């Protein structure tokens, strides 16, 4: 379905939902790394940052 320029739909239209998704990805990425046996919290948080960035890039790519 074509959208008019500048018209966002779905999750892209709700910045609060996007932020929640990015923070959720950060938390989930960190938790998975911890459960997988990350050496320390800093290493686990690095995986959380990677998950956050992946979701952010997905939102940016969708426009």
PDB file of N, CA and C in Angstrom:
ATOM      1  N   UNK A   1       0.846  -1.171   0.000  1.00  0.00           N
ATOM      2  CA  UNK A   1       0.000   0.000   0.000  1.00  0.00           C
ATOM      3  C   UNK A   1       0.896   1.240   0.000  1.00  0.00           C
ATOM      4  N   UNK A   2       0.570   2.201  -0.859  1.00  0.00           N
ATOM      5  CA  UNK A   2       1.349   3.432  -0.947  1.00  0.00           C
ATOM      6  C   UNK A   2       0.880   4.433   0.092  1.00  0.00           C
ATOM      7  N   UNK A   3       1.853   5.123   0.671  1.00  0.00           N
ATOM      8  CA  UNK A   3       1.546   6.169   1.645  1.00  0.00           C
ATOM      9  C   UNK A   3       1.963   7.504   1.061  1.00  0.00           C
ATOM     10  N   UNK A   4       1.248   8.548   1.406  1.00  0.00           N
ATOM     11  CA  UNK A   4       1.698   9.871   0.976  1.00  0.00           C
ATOM     12  C   UNK A   4       3.030  10.216   1.638  1.00  0.00           C
ATOM     13  N   UNK A   5       3.866  11.013   0.988  1.00  0.00           N
ATOM     14  CA  UNK A   5       5.149  11.390   1.594  1.00  0.00           C
ATOM     15  C   UNK A   5       4.940  12.063   2.951  1.00  0.00           C
ATOM     16  N   UNK A   6       5.798  11.700   3.889  1.00  0.00           N
ATOM     17  CA  UNK A   6       5.714  12.292   5.218  1.00  0.00           C
ATOM     18  C   UNK A   6       4.667  11.674   6.118  1.00  0.00           C
ATOM     19  N   UNK A   7       3.982  10.640   5.647  1.00  0.00           N
ATOM     20  CA  UNK A   7       2.934   9.998   6.444  1.00  0.00           C
ATOM     21  C   UNK A   7       3.467   8.672   6.964  1.00  0.00           C
ATOM     22  N   UNK A   8       3.606   8.563   8.265  1.00  0.00           N
ATOM     23  CA  UNK A   8       4.091   7.329   8.871  1.00  0.00           C
ATOM     24  C   UNK A   8       2.912   6.533   9.399  1.00  0.00           C
ATOM     25  N   UNK A   9       3.067   5.230   9.394  1.00  0.00           N
ATOM     26  CA  UNK A   9       2.006   4.390   9.939  1.00  0.00           C
ATOM     27  C   UNK A   9       2.613   3.331  10.839  1.00  0.00           C
ATOM     28  N   UNK A  10       1.783   2.723  11.636  1.00  0.00           N
ATOM     29  CA  UNK A  10       2.240   1.653  12.514  1.00  0.00           C
ATOM     30  C   UNK A  10       3.166   2.174  13.595  1.00  0.00           C
ATOM     31  N   UNK A  11       4.191   1.367  13.899  1.00  0.00           N
ATOM     32  CA  UNK A  11       5.118   1.697  14.978  1.00  0.00           C
ATOM     33  C   UNK A  11       5.910   2.964  14.672  1.00  0.00           C
ATOM     34  N   UNK A  12       6.144   3.256  13.386  1.00  0.00           N
ATOM     35  CA  UNK A  12       6.920   4.440  13.026  1.00  0.00           C
ATOM     36  C   UNK A  12       6.206   5.725  13.418  1.00  0.00           C
ATOM     37  N   UNK A  13       4.903   5.682  13.599  1.00  0.00           N
ATOM     38  CA  UNK A  13       4.143   6.878  13.948  1.00  0.00           C
ATOM     39  C   UNK A  13       4.146   7.141  15.449  1.00  0.00           C
ATOM     40  N   UNK A  14       4.689   6.222  16.240  1.00  0.00           N
ATOM     41  CA  UNK A  14       4.639   6.357  17.694  1.00  0.00           C
ATOM     42  C   UNK A  14       6.052   6.333  18.286  1.00  0.00           C
ATOM     43  N   UNK A  15       6.648   7.503  18.493  1.00  0.00           N
ATOM     44  CA  UNK A  15       8.006   7.541  19.038  1.00  0.00           C
ATOM     45  C   UNK A  15       8.130   6.856  20.399  1.00  0.00           C
ATOM     46  N   UNK A  16       7.102   6.945  21.235  1.00  0.00           N
ATOM     47  CA  UNK A  16       7.172   6.303  22.549  1.00  0.00           C
ATOM     48  C   UNK A  16       7.247   4.784  22.399  1.00  0.00           C
ATOM     49  N   UNK A  17       6.519   4.243  21.442  1.00  0.00           N
ATOM     50  CA  UNK A  17       6.563   2.802  21.204  1.00  0.00           C
ATOM     51  C   UNK A  17       7.922   2.389  20.647  1.00  0.00           C
ATOM     52  N   UNK A  18       8.506   3.234  19.804  1.00  0.00           N
ATOM     53  CA  UNK A  18       9.834   2.939  19.273  1.00  0.00           C
ATOM     54  C   UNK A  18      10.869   2.934  20.394  1.00  0.00           C
ATOM     55  N   UNK A  19      10.787   3.915  21.267  1.00  0.00           N
ATOM     56  CA  UNK A  19      11.721   3.979  22.388  1.00  0.00           C
ATOM     57  C   UNK A  19      11.571   2.757  23.284  1.00  0.00           C
ATOM     58  N   UNK A  20      10.337   2.354  23.540  1.00  0.00           N
ATOM     59  CA  UNK A  20      10.097   1.164  24.362  1.00  0.00           C
ATOM     60  C   UNK A  20      10.686  -0.077  23.699  1.00  0.00           C
ATOM     61  N   UNK A  21      10.542  -0.188  22.388  1.00  0.00           N
ATOM     62  CA  UNK A  21      11.097  -1.338  21.667  1.00  0.00           C
ATOM     63  C   UNK A  21      12.619  -1.343  21.743  1.00  0.00           C
ATOM     64  N   UNK A  22      13.232  -0.172  21.607  1.00  0.00           N
ATOM     65  CA  UNK A  22      14.694  -0.097  21.667  1.00  0.00           C
ATOM     66  C   UNK A  22      15.212  -0.421  23.066  1.00  0.00           C
ATOM     67  N   UNK A  23      14.550   0.104  24.095  1.00  0.00           N
ATOM     68  CA  UNK A  23      14.973  -0.199  25.464  1.00  0.00           C
ATOM     69  C   UNK A  23      14.734  -1.664  25.807  1.00  0.00           C
ATOM     70  N   UNK A  24      13.645  -2.220  25.292  1.00  0.00           N
ATOM     71  CA  UNK A  24      13.380  -3.641  25.492  1.00  0.00           C
ATOM     72  C   UNK A  24      14.450  -4.502  24.840  1.00  0.00           C
ATOM     73  N   UNK A  25      14.870  -4.118  23.642  1.00  0.00           N
ATOM     74  CA  UNK A  25      15.934  -4.853  22.955  1.00  0.00           C
ATOM     75  C   UNK A  25      17.234  -4.765  23.740  1.00  0.00           C
ATOM     76  N   UNK A  26      17.519  -3.589  24.297  1.00  0.00           N
ATOM     77  CA  UNK A  26      18.718  -3.419  25.118  1.00  0.00           C
ATOM     78  C   UNK A  26      18.682  -4.353  26.325  1.00  0.00           C
ATOM     79  N   UNK A  27      17.550  -4.357  27.024  1.00  0.00           N
ATOM     80  CA  UNK A  27      17.419  -5.199  28.217  1.00  0.00           C
ATOM     81  C   UNK A  27      17.484  -6.679  27.861  1.00  0.00           C
ATOM     82  N   UNK A  28      16.804  -7.059  26.796  1.00  0.00           N
ATOM     83  CA  UNK A  28      16.786  -8.468  26.396  1.00  0.00           C
ATOM     84  C   UNK A  28      18.162  -8.924  25.919  1.00  0.00           C
ATOM     85  N   UNK A  29      18.840  -8.083  25.152  1.00  0.00           N
ATOM     86  CA  UNK A  29      20.192  -8.426  24.702  1.00  0.00           C
ATOM     87  C   UNK A  29      21.143  -8.599  25.866  1.00  0.00           C
ATOM     88  N   UNK A  30      21.035  -7.718  26.857  1.00  0.00           N
ATOM     89  CA  UNK A  30      21.876  -7.816  28.047  1.00  0.00           C
ATOM     90  C   UNK A  30      21.555  -9.081  28.836  1.00  0.00           C
ATOM     91  N   UNK A  31      20.274  -9.362  29.003  1.00  0.00           N
ATOM     92  CA  UNK A  31      19.854 -10.546  29.757  1.00  0.00           C
ATOM     93  C   UNK A  31      20.321 -11.831  29.083  1.00  0.00           C
ATOM     94  N   UNK A  32      20.161 -11.910  27.781  1.00  0.00           N
ATOM     95  CA  UNK A  32      20.587 -13.113  27.058  1.00  0.00           C
ATOM     96  C   UNK A  32      22.095 -13.305  27.188  1.00  0.00           C
ATOM     97  N   UNK A  33      22.855 -12.216  27.079  1.00  0.00           N
ATOM     98  CA  UNK A  33      24.309 -12.324  27.219  1.00  0.00           C
ATOM     99  C   UNK A  33      24.694 -12.778  28.621  1.00  0.00           C
ATOM    100  N   UNK A  34      24.018 -12.250  29.630  1.00  0.00           N
ATOM    101  CA  UNK A  34      24.292 -12.672  31.010  1.00  0.00           C
ATOM    102  C   UNK A  34      23.990 -14.156  31.191  1.00  0.00           C
ATOM    103  N   UNK A  35      22.834 -14.583  30.697  1.00  0.00           N
ATOM    104  CA  UNK A  35      22.450 -15.988  30.844  1.00  0.00           C
ATOM    105  C   UNK A  35      23.346 -16.912  30.032  1.00  0.00           C
ATOM    106  N   UNK A  36      23.914 -16.394  28.952  1.00  0.00           N
ATOM    107  CA  UNK A  36      24.806 -17.201  28.121  1.00  0.00           C
ATOM    108  C   UNK A  36      26.208 -17.292  28.712  1.00  0.00           C
ATOM    109  N   UNK A  37      26.447 -16.561  29.795  1.00  0.00           N
ATOM    110  CA  UNK A  37      27.725 -16.680  30.488  1.00  0.00           C
ATOM    111  C   UNK A  37      28.723 -15.588  30.165  1.00  0.00           C
ATOM    112  N   UNK A  38      28.256 -14.373  29.962  1.00  0.00           N
ATOM    113  CA  UNK A  38      29.177 -13.260  29.717  1.00  0.00           C
ATOM    114  C   UNK A  38      30.144 -13.135  30.895  1.00  0.00           C
ATOM    115  N   UNK A  39      31.371 -12.772  30.589  1.00  0.00           N
ATOM    116  CA  UNK A  39      32.416 -12.704  31.603  1.00  0.00           C
ATOM    117  C   UNK A  39      32.065 -11.718  32.713  1.00  0.00           C
ATOM    118  N   UNK A  40      31.555 -10.560  32.337  1.00  0.00           N
ATOM    119  CA  UNK A  40      31.157  -9.562  33.329  1.00  0.00           C
ATOM    120  C   UNK A  40      29.991  -8.741  32.786  1.00  0.00           C
ATOM    121  N   UNK A  41      29.494  -7.833  33.609  1.00  0.00           N
ATOM    122  CA  UNK A  41      28.333  -7.037  33.216  1.00  0.00           C
ATOM    123  C   UNK A  41      28.651  -6.116  32.039  1.00  0.00           C
ATOM    124  N   UNK A  42      29.870  -5.620  31.975  1.00  0.00           N
ATOM    125  CA  UNK A  42      30.260  -4.745  30.873  1.00  0.00           C
ATOM    126  C   UNK A  42      30.148  -5.441  29.528  1.00  0.00           C
ATOM    127  N   UNK A  43      30.552  -6.699  29.482  1.00  0.00           N
ATOM    128  CA  UNK A  43      30.435  -7.475  28.253  1.00  0.00           C
ATOM    129  C   UNK A  43      28.976  -7.689  27.900  1.00  0.00           C
ATOM    130  N   UNK A  44      28.158  -8.009  28.881  1.00  0.00           N
ATOM    131  CA  UNK A  44      26.730  -8.215  28.639  1.00  0.00           C
ATOM    132  C   UNK A  44      26.069  -6.929  28.155  1.00  0.00           C
ATOM    133  N   UNK A  45      26.446  -5.798  28.748  1.00  0.00           N
ATOM    134  CA  UNK A  45      25.881  -4.517  28.322  1.00  0.00           C
ATOM    135  C   UNK A  45      26.280  -4.179  26.888  1.00  0.00           C
ATOM    136  N   UNK A  46      27.458  -4.621  26.469  1.00  0.00           N
ATOM    137  CA  UNK A  46      27.872  -4.402  25.081  1.00  0.00           C
ATOM    138  C   UNK A  46      26.925  -5.095  24.115  1.00  0.00           C
ATOM    139  N   UNK A  47      26.496  -6.284  24.463  1.00  0.00           N
ATOM    140  CA  UNK A  47      25.528  -6.986  23.620  1.00  0.00           C
ATOM    141  C   UNK A  47      24.171  -6.287  23.653  1.00  0.00           C
ATOM    142  N   UNK A  48      23.829  -5.703  24.787  1.00  0.00           N
ATOM    143  CA  UNK A  48      22.604  -4.914  24.866  1.00  0.00           C
ATOM    144  C   UNK A  48      22.654  -3.706  23.948  1.00  0.00           C
ATOM    145  N   UNK A  49      23.801  -3.049  23.901  1.00  0.00           N
ATOM    146  CA  UNK A  49      23.970  -1.892  23.017  1.00  0.00           C
ATOM    147  C   UNK A  49      23.851  -2.320  21.559  1.00  0.00           C
ATOM    148  N   UNK A  50      24.414  -3.465  21.217  1.00  0.00           N
ATOM    149  CA  UNK A  50      24.295  -3.965  19.841  1.00  0.00           C
ATOM    150  C   UNK A  50      22.842  -4.240  19.476  1.00  0.00           C
ATOM    151  N   UNK A  51      22.080  -4.806  20.392  1.00  0.00           N
ATOM    152  CA  UNK A  51      20.659  -5.065  20.133  1.00  0.00           C
ATOM    153  C   UNK A  51      19.895  -3.755  19.983  1.00  0.00           C
ATOM    154  N   UNK A  52      20.192  -2.783  20.832  1.00  0.00           N
ATOM    155  CA  UNK A  52      19.572  -1.460  20.748  1.00  0.00           C
ATOM    156  C   UNK A  52      19.852  -0.834  19.383  1.00  0.00           C
ATOM    157  N   UNK A  53      21.109  -0.890  18.957  1.00  0.00           N
ATOM    158  CA  UNK A  53      21.493  -0.300  17.675  1.00  0.00           C
ATOM    159  C   UNK A  53      20.812  -1.006  16.508  1.00  0.00           C
ATOM    160  N   UNK A  54      20.661  -2.322  16.599  1.00  0.00           N
ATOM    161  CA  UNK A  54      19.997  -3.063  15.523  1.00  0.00           C
ATOM    162  C   UNK A  54      18.545  -2.628  15.371  1.00  0.00           C
ATOM    163  N   UNK A  55      17.855  -2.447  16.487  1.00  0.00           N
ATOM    164  CA  UNK A  55      16.456  -2.004  16.426  1.00  0.00           C
ATOM    165  C   UNK A  55      16.390  -0.560  15.932  1.00  0.00           C
ATOM    166  N   UNK A  56      17.296   0.288  16.399  1.00  0.00           N
ATOM    167  CA  UNK A  56      17.329   1.680  15.946  1.00  0.00           C
ATOM    168  C   UNK A  56      17.540   1.751  14.438  1.00  0.00           C
ATOM    169  N   UNK A  57      18.486   0.985  13.923  1.00  0.00           N
ATOM    170  CA  UNK A  57      18.740   0.984  12.481  1.00  0.00           C
ATOM    171  C   UNK A  57      17.546   0.461  11.699  1.00  0.00           C
ATOM    172  N   UNK A  58      16.829  -0.490  12.269  1.00  0.00           N
ATOM    173  CA  UNK A  58      15.615  -0.988  11.615  1.00  0.00           C
ATOM    174  C   UNK A  58      14.587   0.123  11.488  1.00  0.00           C
ATOM    175  N   UNK A  59      14.383   0.890  12.549  1.00  0.00           N
ATOM    176  CA  UNK A  59      13.427   2.000  12.499  1.00  0.00           C
ATOM    177  C   UNK A  59      13.883   3.076  11.519  1.00  0.00           C
ATOM    178  N   UNK A  60      15.177   3.370  11.503  1.00  0.00           N
ATOM    179  CA  UNK A  60      15.684   4.390  10.588  1.00  0.00           C
ATOM    180  C   UNK A  60      15.558   3.948   9.134  1.00  0.00           C
ATOM    181  N   UNK A  61      15.780   2.675   8.873  1.00  0.00           N
ATOM    182  CA  UNK A  61      15.692   2.168   7.499  1.00  0.00           C
ATOM    183  C   UNK A  61      14.259   2.179   6.982  1.00  0.00           C
ATOM    184  N   UNK A  62      13.314   1.966   7.864  1.00  0.00           N
ATOM    185  CA  UNK A  62      11.911   1.960   7.448  1.00  0.00           C
ATOM    186  C   UNK A  62      11.392   3.363   7.179  1.00  0.00           C
ATOM    187  N   UNK A  63      12.051   4.339   7.753  1.00  0.00           N
ATOM    188  CA  UNK A  63      11.651   5.731   7.509  1.00  0.00           C
ATOM    189  C   UNK A  63      10.583   6.116   8.377  1.00  0.00           C
TER     190      UNK A  63
END
